Amino acid sequence: MAELFYNPAIEKTEGALSKHGLITRQKTFKDGRGRVIAYGKQEGYYITNPRNFKRHPMVGKELEYHNLWREICTRTKNELADQELRAKWELRFNAQLPYTKGTQPDPQAPIDKTTGAQKRYVQLYAFTRAMIYQAHLAEQNN
């Protein structure tokens, strides 16, 4: 991914510059009420050498991990669709929000390699998926 430097007079840019093949974006994270709680960094990247999955399909460990991740994403979607389970996940999520005073990281959250501290999430779906994945890893280790 490219590192871009922008003029401070331009707040943000989004979309693809098809003439040059550059894609730019900035993620906006919102809470359950629709309030913006965080902005991701401005990103820009070129799509070069996309993989042809018909010529080079996934095999072995890569396919195994892909199938596991698909299963975890499906489970996350199903748990967030169930109102009772969603309420439990929202309680855990709100208790670890990074920009809320008095919150702490979730005890099950993975360690961020760059900071050495436990990760904190700003998206409910990403938080739920990560916690389900961490639970799966804990089961595998036992």
JSON list of C-alpha atoms in Angstrom, two decimals:
[
{"chain": "A", "resi": 1, "resn": "MET", "atom": "CA", "xyz": [0.00, 0.00, 0.00]},
{"chain": "A", "resi": 2, "resn": "ALA", "atom": "CA", "xyz": [1.29, 3.45, -0.86]},
{"chain": "A", "resi": 3, "resn": "GLU", "atom": "CA", "xyz": [1.79, 6.17, 1.69]},
{"chain": "A", "resi": 4, "resn": "LEU", "atom": "CA", "xyz": [0.25, 9.41, 0.49]},
{"chain": "A", "resi": 5, "resn": "PHE", "atom": "CA", "xyz": [0.75, 12.96, 1.67]},
{"chain": "A", "resi": 6, "resn": "TYR", "atom": "CA", "xyz": [-2.14, 15.35, 1.16]},
{"chain": "A", "resi": 7, "resn": "ASN", "atom": "CA", "xyz": [-2.48, 19.08, 1.15]},
{"chain": "A", "resi": 8, "resn": "PRO", "atom": "CA", "xyz": [-4.18, 20.11, 4.45]},
{"chain": "A", "resi": 9, "resn": "ALA", "atom": "CA", "xyz": [-6.54, 22.33, 2.44]},
{"chain": "A", "resi": 10, "resn": "ILE", "atom": "CA", "xyz": [-8.08, 19.18, 0.96]},
{"chain": "A", "resi": 11, "resn": "GLU", "atom": "CA", "xyz": [-9.93, 17.34, 3.72]},
{"chain": "A", "resi": 12, "resn": "LYS", "atom": "CA", "xyz": [-10.32, 14.04, 1.93]},
{"chain": "A", "resi": 13, "resn": "THR", "atom": "CA", "xyz": [-10.55, 12.36, -1.45]},
{"chain": "A", "resi": 14, "resn": "GLU", "atom": "CA", "xyz": [-12.37, 9.18, -2.35]},
{"chain": "A", "resi": 15, "resn": "GLY", "atom": "CA", "xyz": [-12.74, 6.97, -5.37]},
{"chain": "A", "resi": 16, "resn": "ALA", "atom": "CA", "xyz": [-10.63, 5.74, -8.22]},
{"chain": "A", "resi": 17, "resn": "LEU", "atom": "CA", "xyz": [-8.46, 7.78, -10.49]},
{"chain": "A", "resi": 18, "resn": "SER", "atom": "CA", "xyz": [-8.96, 5.45, -13.42]},
{"chain": "A", "resi": 19, "resn": "LYS", "atom": "CA", "xyz": [-6.51, 7.30, -15.65]},
{"chain": "A", "resi": 20, "resn": "HIS", "atom": "CA", "xyz": [-3.66, 6.41, -13.30]},
{"chain": "A", "resi": 21, "resn": "GLY", "atom": "CA", "xyz": [-5.16, 3.31, -11.61]},
{"chain": "A", "resi": 22, "resn": "LEU", "atom": "CA", "xyz": [-4.96, 4.84, -8.13]},
{"chain": "A", "resi": 23, "resn": "ILE", "atom": "CA", "xyz": [-7.73, 4.09, -5.62]},
{"chain": "A", "resi": 24, "resn": "THR", "atom": "CA", "xyz": [-8.12, 6.29, -2.53]},
{"chain": "A", "resi": 25, "resn": "ARG", "atom": "CA", "xyz": [-10.37, 5.88, 0.50]},
{"chain": "A", "resi": 26, "resn": "GLN", "atom": "CA", "xyz": [-10.88, 6.83, 4.12]},
{"chain": "A", "resi": 27, "resn": "LYS", "atom": "CA", "xyz": [-13.06, 4.66, 6.35]},
{"chain": "A", "resi": 28, "resn": "THR", "atom": "CA", "xyz": [-15.62, 6.25, 8.68]},
{"chain": "A", "resi": 29, "resn": "PHE", "atom": "CA", "xyz": [-16.58, 4.27, 11.79]},
{"chain": "A", "resi": 30, "resn": "LYS", "atom": "CA", "xyz": [-19.97, 4.83, 13.44]},
{"chain": "A", "resi": 31, "resn": "ASP", "atom": "CA", "xyz": [-21.54, 3.53, 16.63]},
{"chain": "A", "resi": 32, "resn": "GLY", "atom": "CA", "xyz": [-24.97, 1.91, 16.95]},
{"chain": "A", "resi": 33, "resn": "ARG", "atom": "CA", "xyz": [-26.70, 5.30, 16.95]},
{"chain": "A", "resi": 34, "resn": "GLY", "atom": "CA", "xyz": [-25.02, 6.44, 13.76]},
{"chain": "A", "resi": 35, "resn": "ARG", "atom": "CA", "xyz": [-22.57, 8.86, 15.39]},
{"chain": "A", "resi": 36, "resn": "VAL", "atom": "CA", "xyz": [-19.09, 8.99, 13.90]},
{"chain": "A", "resi": 37, "resn": "ILE", "atom": "CA", "xyz": [-16.66, 7.66, 16.51]},
{"chain": "A", "resi": 38, "resn": "ALA", "atom": "CA", "xyz": [-13.47, 7.40, 14.44]},
{"chain": "A", "resi": 39, "resn": "TYR", "atom": "CA", "xyz": [-11.94, 7.96, 11.05]},
{"chain": "A", "resi": 40, "resn": "GLY", "atom": "CA", "xyz": [-9.48, 5.62, 9.44]},
{"chain": "A", "resi": 41, "resn": "LYS", "atom": "CA", "xyz": [-6.35, 7.00, 7.85]},
{"chain": "A", "resi": 42, "resn": "GLN", "atom": "CA", "xyz": [-6.48, 8.23, 4.27]},
{"chain": "A", "resi": 43, "resn": "GLU", "atom": "CA", "xyz": [-5.28, 5.37, 2.07]},
{"chain": "A", "resi": 44, "resn": "GLY", "atom": "CA", "xyz": [-4.23, 5.13, -1.52]},
{"chain": "A", "resi": 45, "resn": "TYR", "atom": "CA", "xyz": [-3.13, 2.12, -3.50]},
{"chain": "A", "resi": 46, "resn": "TYR", "atom": "CA", "xyz": [-2.66, 0.76, -6.99]},
{"chain": "A", "resi": 47, "resn": "ILE", "atom": "CA", "xyz": [-4.09, -2.60, -8.01]},
{"chain": "A", "resi": 48, "resn": "THR", "atom": "CA", "xyz": [-1.19, -4.29, -9.74]},
{"chain": "A", "resi": 49, "resn": "ASN", "atom": "CA", "xyz": [-0.94, -7.93, -10.72]},
{"chain": "A", "resi": 50, "resn": "PRO", "atom": "CA", "xyz": [-4.34, -9.13, -9.49]},
{"chain": "A", "resi": 51, "resn": "ARG", "atom": "CA", "xyz": [-4.44, -12.86, -8.79]},
{"chain": "A", "resi": 52, "resn": "ASN", "atom": "CA", "xyz": [-6.14, -15.14, -11.31]},
{"chain": "A", "resi": 53, "resn": "PHE", "atom": "CA", "xyz": [-7.85, -17.75, -9.12]},
{"chain": "A", "resi": 54, "resn": "LYS", "atom": "CA", "xyz": [-8.70, -19.96, -12.11]},
{"chain": "A", "resi": 55, "resn": "ARG", "atom": "CA", "xyz": [-5.03, -20.35, -12.99]},
{"chain": "A", "resi": 56, "resn": "HIS", "atom": "CA", "xyz": [-3.71, -20.34, -9.43]},
{"chain": "A", "resi": 57, "resn": "PRO", "atom": "CA", "xyz": [-6.43, -21.67, -7.08]},
{"chain": "A", "resi": 58, "resn": "MET", "atom": "CA", "xyz": [-5.98, -21.83, -3.33]},
{"chain": "A", "resi": 59, "resn": "VAL", "atom": "CA", "xyz": [-4.60, -25.14, -2.04]},
{"chain": "A", "resi": 60, "resn": "GLY", "atom": "CA", "xyz": [-3.34, -26.60, 1.24]},
{"chain": "A", "resi": 61, "resn": "LYS", "atom": "CA", "xyz": [-3.01, -24.30, 4.24]},
{"chain": "A", "resi": 62, "resn": "GLU", "atom": "CA", "xyz": [-4.25, -21.28, 2.29]},
{"chain": "A", "resi": 63, "resn": "LEU", "atom": "CA", "xyz": [-7.50, -23.04, 1.35]},
{"chain": "A", "resi": 64, "resn": "GLU", "atom": "CA", "xyz": [-7.89, -24.36, 4.89]},
{"chain": "A", "resi": 65, "resn": "TYR", "atom": "CA", "xyz": [-7.51, -20.87, 6.38]},
{"chain": "A", "resi": 66, "resn": "HIS", "atom": "CA", "xyz": [-9.87, -19.40, 3.76]},
{"chain": "A", "resi": 67, "resn": "ASN", "atom": "CA", "xyz": [-12.57, -21.94, 4.63]},
{"chain": "A", "resi": 68, "resn": "LEU", "atom": "CA", "xyz": [-12.09, -21.31, 8.37]},
{"chain": "A", "resi": 69, "resn": "TRP", "atom": "CA", "xyz": [-12.39, -17.55, 7.85]},
{"chain": "A", "resi": 70, "resn": "ARG", "atom": "CA", "xyz": [-15.53, -18.04, 5.75]},
{"chain": "A", "resi": 71, "resn": "GLU", "atom": "CA", "xyz": [-17.05, -20.14, 8.55]},
{"chain": "A", "resi": 72, "resn": "ILE", "atom": "CA", "xyz": [-16.18, -17.48, 11.15]},
{"chain": "A", "resi": 73, "resn": "CYS", "atom": "CA", "xyz": [-17.67, -14.69, 9.03]},
{"chain": "A", "resi": 74, "resn": "THR", "atom": "CA", "xyz": [-20.87, -16.69, 8.52]},
{"chain": "A", "resi": 75, "resn": "ARG", "atom": "CA", "xyz": [-21.12, -17.39, 12.24]},
{"chain": "A", "resi": 76, "resn": "THR", "atom": "CA", "xyz": [-20.58, -13.70, 13.00]},
{"chain": "A", "resi": 77, "resn": "LYS", "atom": "CA", "xyz": [-23.33, -12.69, 10.59]},
{"chain": "A", "resi": 78, "resn": "ASN", "atom": "CA", "xyz": [-25.74, -15.22, 12.14]},
{"chain": "A", "resi": 79, "resn": "GLU", "atom": "CA", "xyz": [-24.98, -14.20, 15.72]},
{"chain": "A", "resi": 80, "resn": "LEU", "atom": "CA", "xyz": [-25.47, -10.51, 14.96]},
{"chain": "A", "resi": 81, "resn": "ALA", "atom": "CA", "xyz": [-28.77, -11.30, 13.23]},
{"chain": "A", "resi": 82, "resn": "ASP", "atom": "CA", "xyz": [-30.09, -12.90, 16.45]},
{"chain": "A", "resi": 83, "resn": "GLN", "atom": "CA", "xyz": [-31.32, -10.04, 18.69]},
{"chain": "A", "resi": 84, "resn": "GLU", "atom": "CA", "xyz": [-30.46, -11.75, 21.98]},
{"chain": "A", "resi": 85, "resn": "LEU", "atom": "CA", "xyz": [-26.90, -12.61, 20.95]},
{"chain": "A", "resi": 86, "resn": "ARG", "atom": "CA", "xyz": [-26.44, -9.20, 19.33]},
{"chain": "A", "resi": 87, "resn": "ALA", "atom": "CA", "xyz": [-27.32, -7.49, 22.63]},
{"chain": "A", "resi": 88, "resn": "LYS", "atom": "CA", "xyz": [-24.60, -9.50, 24.40]},
{"chain": "A", "resi": 89, "resn": "TRP", "atom": "CA", "xyz": [-22.05, -8.64, 21.73]},
{"chain": "A", "resi": 90, "resn": "GLU", "atom": "CA", "xyz": [-22.99, -4.96, 21.87]},
{"chain": "A", "resi": 91, "resn": "LEU", "atom": "CA", "xyz": [-22.43, -4.91, 25.65]},
{"chain": "A", "resi": 92, "resn": "ARG", "atom": "CA", "xyz": [-18.93, -6.39, 25.22]},
{"chain": "A", "resi": 93, "resn": "PHE", "atom": "CA", "xyz": [-18.23, -4.06, 22.29]},
{"chain": "A", "resi": 94, "resn": "ASN", "atom": "CA", "xyz": [-19.31, -0.91, 24.13]},
{"chain": "A", "resi": 95, "resn": "ALA", "atom": "CA", "xyz": [-17.24, -1.92, 27.17]},
{"chain": "A", "resi": 96, "resn": "GLN", "atom": "CA", "xyz": [-14.05, -1.85, 25.07]},
{"chain": "A", "resi": 97, "resn": "LEU", "atom": "CA", "xyz": [-14.62, 1.17, 22.78]},
{"chain": "A", "resi": 98, "resn": "PRO", "atom": "CA", "xyz": [-11.33, 3.06, 22.56]},
{"chain": "A", "resi": 99, "resn": "TYR", "atom": "CA", "xyz": [-12.80, 6.58, 22.62]},
{"chain": "A", "resi": 100, "resn": "THR", "atom": "CA", "xyz": [-15.12, 6.12, 25.60]},
{"chain": "A", "resi": 101, "resn": "LYS", "atom": "CA", "xyz": [-13.87, 7.18, 29.01]},
{"chain": "A", "resi": 102, "resn": "GLY", "atom": "CA", "xyz": [-13.43, 4.35, 31.51]},
{"chain": "A", "resi": 103, "resn": "THR", "atom": "CA", "xyz": [-13.46, 1.45, 29.03]},
{"chain": "A", "resi": 104, "resn": "GLN", "atom": "CA", "xyz": [-10.87, -1.34, 28.92]},
{"chain": "A", "resi": 105, "resn": "PRO", "atom": "CA", "xyz": [-9.81, -3.72, 26.13]},
{"chain": "A", "resi": 106, "resn": "ASP", "atom": "CA", "xyz": [-11.70, -7.00, 26.01]},
{"chain": "A", "resi": 107, "resn": "PRO", "atom": "CA", "xyz": [-9.77, -9.73, 27.90]},
{"chain": "A", "resi": 108, "resn": "GLN", "atom": "CA", "xyz": [-10.06, -12.04, 24.89]},
{"chain": "A", "resi": 109, "resn": "ALA", "atom": "CA", "xyz": [-8.76, -9.42, 22.40]},
{"chain": "A", "resi": 110, "resn": "PRO", "atom": "CA", "xyz": [-5.55, -10.24, 20.53]},
{"chain": "A", "resi": 111, "resn": "ILE", "atom": "CA", "xyz": [-2.29, -8.38, 21.15]},
{"chain": "A", "resi": 112, "resn": "ASP", "atom": "CA", "xyz": [-1.36, -5.70, 18.62]},
{"chain": "A", "resi": 113, "resn": "LYS", "atom": "CA", "xyz": [2.19, -6.46, 17.44]},
{"chain": "A", "resi": 114, "resn": "THR", "atom": "CA", "xyz": [3.08, -2.81, 16.88]},
{"chain": "A", "resi": 115, "resn": "THR", "atom": "CA", "xyz": [1.98, -1.47, 20.29]},
{"chain": "A", "resi": 116, "resn": "GLY", "atom": "CA", "xyz": [2.18, -4.59, 22.45]},
{"chain": "A", "resi": 117, "resn": "ALA", "atom": "CA", "xyz": [-1.24, -3.78, 23.93]},
{"chain": "A", "resi": 118, "resn": "GLN", "atom": "CA", "xyz": [-4.56, -5.52, 23.38]},
{"chain": "A", "resi": 119, "resn": "LYS", "atom": "CA", "xyz": [-6.49, -4.37, 20.32]},
{"chain": "A", "resi": 120, "resn": "ARG", "atom": "CA", "xyz": [-9.58, -2.23, 20.65]},
{"chain": "A", "resi": 121, "resn": "TYR", "atom": "CA", "xyz": [-12.21, -2.16, 17.92]},
{"chain": "A", "resi": 122, "resn": "VAL", "atom": "CA", "xyz": [-14.45, 0.58, 16.51]},
{"chain": "A", "resi": 123, "resn": "GLN", "atom": "CA", "xyz": [-16.72, -1.71, 14.44]},
{"chain": "A", "resi": 124, "resn": "LEU", "atom": "CA", "xyz": [-19.13, -4.17, 16.04]},
{"chain": "A", "resi": 125, "resn": "TYR", "atom": "CA", "xyz": [-18.85, -6.66, 13.17]},
{"chain": "A", "resi": 126, "resn": "ALA", "atom": "CA", "xyz": [-15.02, -6.64, 13.26]},
{"chain": "A", "resi": 127, "resn": "PHE", "atom": "CA", "xyz": [-15.02, -6.98, 17.05]},
{"chain": "A", "resi": 128, "resn": "THR", "atom": "CA", "xyz": [-17.44, -9.90, 17.01]},
{"chain": "A", "resi": 129, "resn": "ARG", "atom": "CA", "xyz": [-15.56, -11.67, 14.23]},
{"chain": "A", "resi": 130, "resn": "ALA", "atom": "CA", "xyz": [-12.23, -11.23, 16.05]},
{"chain": "A", "resi": 131, "resn": "MET", "atom": "CA", "xyz": [-13.62, -12.56, 19.33]},
{"chain": "A", "resi": 132, "resn": "ILE", "atom": "CA", "xyz": [-15.14, -15.61, 17.61]},
{"chain": "A", "resi": 133, "resn": "TYR", "atom": "CA", "xyz": [-11.79, -16.23, 15.89]},
{"chain": "A", "resi": 134, "resn": "GLN", "atom": "CA", "xyz": [-9.92, -15.89, 19.21]},
{"chain": "A", "resi": 135, "resn": "ALA", "atom": "CA", "xyz": [-12.33, -18.38, 20.82]},
{"chain": "A", "resi": 136, "resn": "HIS", "atom": "CA", "xyz": [-11.65, -20.79, 17.94]},
{"chain": "A", "resi": 137, "resn": "LEU", "atom": "CA", "xyz": [-7.89, -20.44, 18.44]},
{"chain": "A", "resi": 138, "resn": "ALA", "atom": "CA", "xyz": [-8.28, -21.06, 22.19]},
{"chain": "A", "resi": 139, "resn": "GLU", "atom": "CA", "xyz": [-10.25, -24.25, 21.43]},
{"chain": "A", "resi": 140, "resn": "GLN", "atom": "CA", "xyz": [-7.52, -25.42, 19.03]},
{"chain": "A", "resi": 141, "resn": "ASN", "atom": "CA", "xyz": [-4.79, -24.86, 21.64]},
{"chain": "A", "resi": 142, "resn": "ASN", "atom": "CA", "xyz": [-6.64, -26.87, 24.30]}
]
